[in-house]
Short mmCIF file of C-alpha atoms in Angstrom, two decimals:
data_model
loop_
_atom_site.label_atom_id
_atom_site.label_comp_id
_atom_site.label_asym_id
_atom_site.label_seq_id
_atom_site.Cartn_x
_atom_site.Cartn_y
_atom_site.Cartn_z
CA MET A 1 -27.92 29.73 16.25
CA TYR A 2 -27.63 31.49 12.92
CA GLN A 3 -25.28 34.08 14.38
CA ALA A 4 -23.00 31.31 15.66
CA LEU A 5 -23.10 29.60 12.27
CA TRP A 6 -22.21 32.77 10.38
CA SER A 7 -19.42 33.69 12.81
CA CYS A 8 -17.95 30.19 12.44
CA LEU A 9 -18.09 30.39 8.64
CA VAL A 10 -16.50 33.84 8.61
CA CYS A 11 -13.76 32.64 10.98
CA VAL A 12 -12.98 29.65 8.76
CA ALA A 13 -12.93 31.84 5.64
CA VAL A 14 -10.60 34.43 7.20
CA ASN A 15 -8.25 31.77 8.53
CA ARG A 16 -8.14 29.99 5.19
CA ARG A 17 -7.42 33.24 3.34
CA GLY A 18 -4.63 34.08 5.78
CA GLN A 19 -3.17 30.62 5.41
CA LEU A 20 -3.10 30.86 1.62
CA SER A 21 -1.62 34.37 1.57
CA HIS A 22 1.48 33.53 3.63
CA ASP A 23 4.47 31.58 2.36
CA ALA A 24 5.59 28.46 4.19
CA GLN A 25 8.55 28.97 6.49
CA ALA A 26 11.74 26.94 6.36
CA ALA A 27 12.35 24.26 8.99
CA ALA A 28 15.34 26.19 10.37
CA GLU A 29 13.08 29.16 11.17
CA LEU A 30 10.62 26.93 13.02
CA ALA A 31 13.20 25.34 15.35
CA GLY A 32 12.28 26.25 18.91
CA LEU A 33 8.72 27.21 17.95
CA VAL A 34 7.30 23.93 16.65
CA TYR A 35 7.62 20.62 18.51
CA GLY A 36 8.44 18.62 15.37
CA TYR A 37 11.47 20.78 14.48
CA THR A 38 12.85 21.28 17.99
CA PRO A 39 15.62 18.96 19.19
CA ILE A 40 14.58 17.15 22.36
CA PRO A 41 17.15 17.46 25.18
CA LYS A 42 18.33 14.30 26.95
CA GLU A 43 17.98 13.79 30.71
CA GLU A 44 21.17 11.93 31.48
CA ASN A 45 22.72 13.37 34.64
CA VAL A 46 19.81 15.28 36.12
CA PRO A 47 18.97 15.16 39.84
CA LEU A 48 15.76 13.41 40.83
CA LEU A 49 13.99 16.65 41.81
CA HIS A 50 14.50 18.05 38.30
CA LYS A 51 12.89 15.12 36.47
CA PRO A 52 9.27 15.52 35.34
CA ILE A 53 8.49 11.85 35.96
CA PHE A 54 9.27 12.31 39.65
CA TRP A 55 6.80 15.20 39.94
CA ALA A 56 4.22 13.23 37.97
CA GLY A 57 4.55 10.45 40.57
CA VAL A 58 4.18 12.95 43.42
CA ALA A 59 1.04 14.38 41.82
CA LEU A 60 -0.37 10.88 41.35
CA VAL A 61 0.28 9.95 44.99
CA LEU A 62 -1.35 13.19 46.17
CA PHE A 63 -4.33 12.53 43.92
CA VAL A 64 -4.78 9.04 45.35
CA ILE A 65 -4.51 10.34 48.92
CA LEU A 66 -7.10 13.05 48.29
CA GLN A 67 -9.35 10.54 46.54
CA VAL A 68 -9.27 8.25 49.58
CA VAL A 69 -9.79 11.11 52.06
CA PHE A 70 -12.76 12.67 50.26
CA TRP A 71 -14.41 9.46 49.04
#
């Protein structure tokens, strides 16, 4: 238990020191890497098979079928 405690404290200390030693990056440099700075593409004229909501529905239907079969 003490080894886990010390390793956690050392990890937090090293991460904090690394965070303080680096300068913050500009928003333009973070575009494409960070969700908040990346423009979200629109799904206007996309076929049904290329939409994530369609595949989410397929996965849900398969889950329900497997749930009924193995209940």
